Structure formats: structure tokens, C-alpha cells
């Protein structure tokens, strides 16, 4: 099962919106996934296959990351755009 983490600053608003859109896209694609949302400061405590977030938080998440970890961070320009999420997944 794919593990997806949606990340934002407070762990409630925009990352929850991303989570809802991502669930819909993954379901449409027939991909079983465990999707969770959290704050940028707590993201490193989760195990995940990839992260969905916006540029500002991606910069924080990848600041000290190795190349493999950087590849796991997907930057969304329009957080709830299902077409963009589908293309980037």
C-alpha cells in the first residue's frame, strides 16, 4: 500500500484539502493508499512513499534532504487541482 503524506504549516487547513483531493485521485486511479496530513515540522517522523505539499514547505522539507528524499516531495501549484495531482503522481 502506498503511503502518502500531505504537509502544510499547521497540519489542518491546506494539507487536509490536499488529502481530500489526493484520495479522490488515487481512488480514481485504483491505487490503494494510506493518506495522512501533518505539519511541516512533524513530517520527518512519518514513514511515507511521497509527500504532497506547496513550494514553501517543500523548500523546508528538502533543505537537508538527500537526493532520494528530495525525489519524494511533490510540489503542487494548485493544492486541490485533481488534474495536477494526477499528473504529478
Short mmCIF file of C-alpha atoms in Angstrom, two decimals:
data_model
loop_
_atom_site.label_atom_id
_atom_site.label_comp_id
_atom_site.label_asym_id
_atom_site.label_seq_id
_atom_site.Cartn_x
_atom_site.Cartn_y
_atom_site.Cartn_z
CA UNK A 1 0.00 0.00 0.00
CA UNK A 2 1.24 3.45 -0.95
CA UNK A 3 1.85 5.84 1.95
CA UNK A 4 1.15 9.48 1.12
CA UNK A 5 1.76 12.44 3.41
CA UNK A 6 0.15 15.83 2.85
CA UNK A 7 2.07 18.65 4.53
CA UNK A 8 1.32 22.28 5.43
CA UNK A 9 2.22 24.75 8.15
CA UNK A 10 -0.40 23.95 10.78
CA UNK A 11 -1.42 20.46 9.71
CA UNK A 12 -5.10 21.29 9.38
CA UNK A 13 -6.08 23.59 6.54
CA UNK A 14 -4.35 23.29 3.20
CA UNK A 15 -2.89 19.84 3.81
CA UNK A 16 -6.34 18.49 4.66
CA UNK A 17 -7.62 19.95 1.37
CA UNK A 18 -4.73 18.26 -0.46
CA UNK A 19 -5.53 14.99 1.31
CA UNK A 20 -9.17 15.05 0.20
CA UNK A 21 -8.20 15.74 -3.43
CA UNK A 22 -5.42 13.13 -3.40
CA UNK A 23 -7.80 10.48 -2.02
CA UNK A 24 -10.18 11.13 -4.87
CA UNK A 25 -7.40 10.93 -7.49
CA UNK A 26 -5.85 7.76 -6.08
CA UNK A 27 -9.26 6.11 -5.84
CA UNK A 28 -9.96 7.06 -9.47
CA UNK A 29 -6.61 5.52 -10.48
CA UNK A 30 -7.32 2.37 -8.47
CA UNK A 31 -4.27 2.88 -6.25
CA UNK A 32 -4.60 1.72 -2.66
CA UNK A 33 -3.09 4.32 -0.39
CA UNK A 34 -2.84 5.31 3.22
CA UNK A 35 -3.04 9.11 3.21
CA UNK A 36 -2.32 11.31 6.20
CA UNK A 37 -1.71 15.01 6.81
CA UNK A 38 0.63 16.79 9.20
CA UNK A 39 2.70 19.89 9.87
CA UNK A 40 5.97 20.58 8.14
CA UNK A 41 7.79 20.27 11.48
CA UNK A 42 6.37 16.79 12.17
CA UNK A 43 6.71 15.35 8.65
CA UNK A 44 10.06 13.69 9.32
CA UNK A 45 8.50 11.46 11.99
CA UNK A 46 6.25 9.76 9.40
CA UNK A 47 7.09 6.94 7.01
CA UNK A 48 5.91 7.76 3.50
CA UNK A 49 6.41 6.97 -0.16
CA UNK A 50 5.90 10.58 -1.13
CA UNK A 51 4.79 13.98 0.18
CA UNK A 52 2.31 16.36 -1.42
CA UNK A 53 2.85 19.99 -0.44
CA UNK A 54 3.29 23.54 -1.68
CA UNK A 55 6.63 25.11 -2.67
CA UNK A 56 7.19 27.00 0.57
CA UNK A 57 7.04 23.80 2.63
CA UNK A 58 8.88 21.72 0.05
CA UNK A 59 11.86 24.04 0.45
CA UNK A 60 11.87 23.37 4.20
CA UNK A 61 11.43 19.61 3.77
CA UNK A 62 14.26 19.30 1.26
CA UNK A 63 16.74 21.72 2.83
CA UNK A 64 18.82 18.96 4.44
CA UNK A 65 17.45 16.02 2.47
CA UNK A 66 19.47 13.65 0.33
CA UNK A 67 18.66 13.24 -3.36
CA UNK A 68 16.42 10.21 -2.74
CA UNK A 69 14.32 12.10 -0.18
CA UNK A 70 14.06 15.13 -2.46
CA UNK A 71 12.51 12.94 -5.18
CA UNK A 72 9.71 12.01 -2.77
CA UNK A 73 8.47 15.60 -2.37
CA UNK A 74 5.84 16.60 -4.93
CA UNK A 75 5.22 20.33 -5.20
CA UNK A 76 1.67 21.38 -6.02
CA UNK A 77 0.94 24.79 -7.54
CA UNK A 78 -2.84 24.49 -7.10
CA UNK A 79 -3.37 22.48 -3.94
CA UNK A 80 -6.74 20.96 -4.77
CA UNK A 81 -6.31 20.63 -8.53
CA UNK A 82 -7.05 16.95 -9.11
CA UNK A 83 -5.64 17.07 -12.64
CA UNK A 84 -2.31 18.43 -11.37
CA UNK A 85 -2.19 15.84 -8.57
CA UNK A 86 -2.90 13.03 -11.04
CA UNK A 87 -0.20 14.23 -13.46
CA UNK A 88 2.43 14.58 -10.72
CA UNK A 89 1.69 11.27 -9.02
#
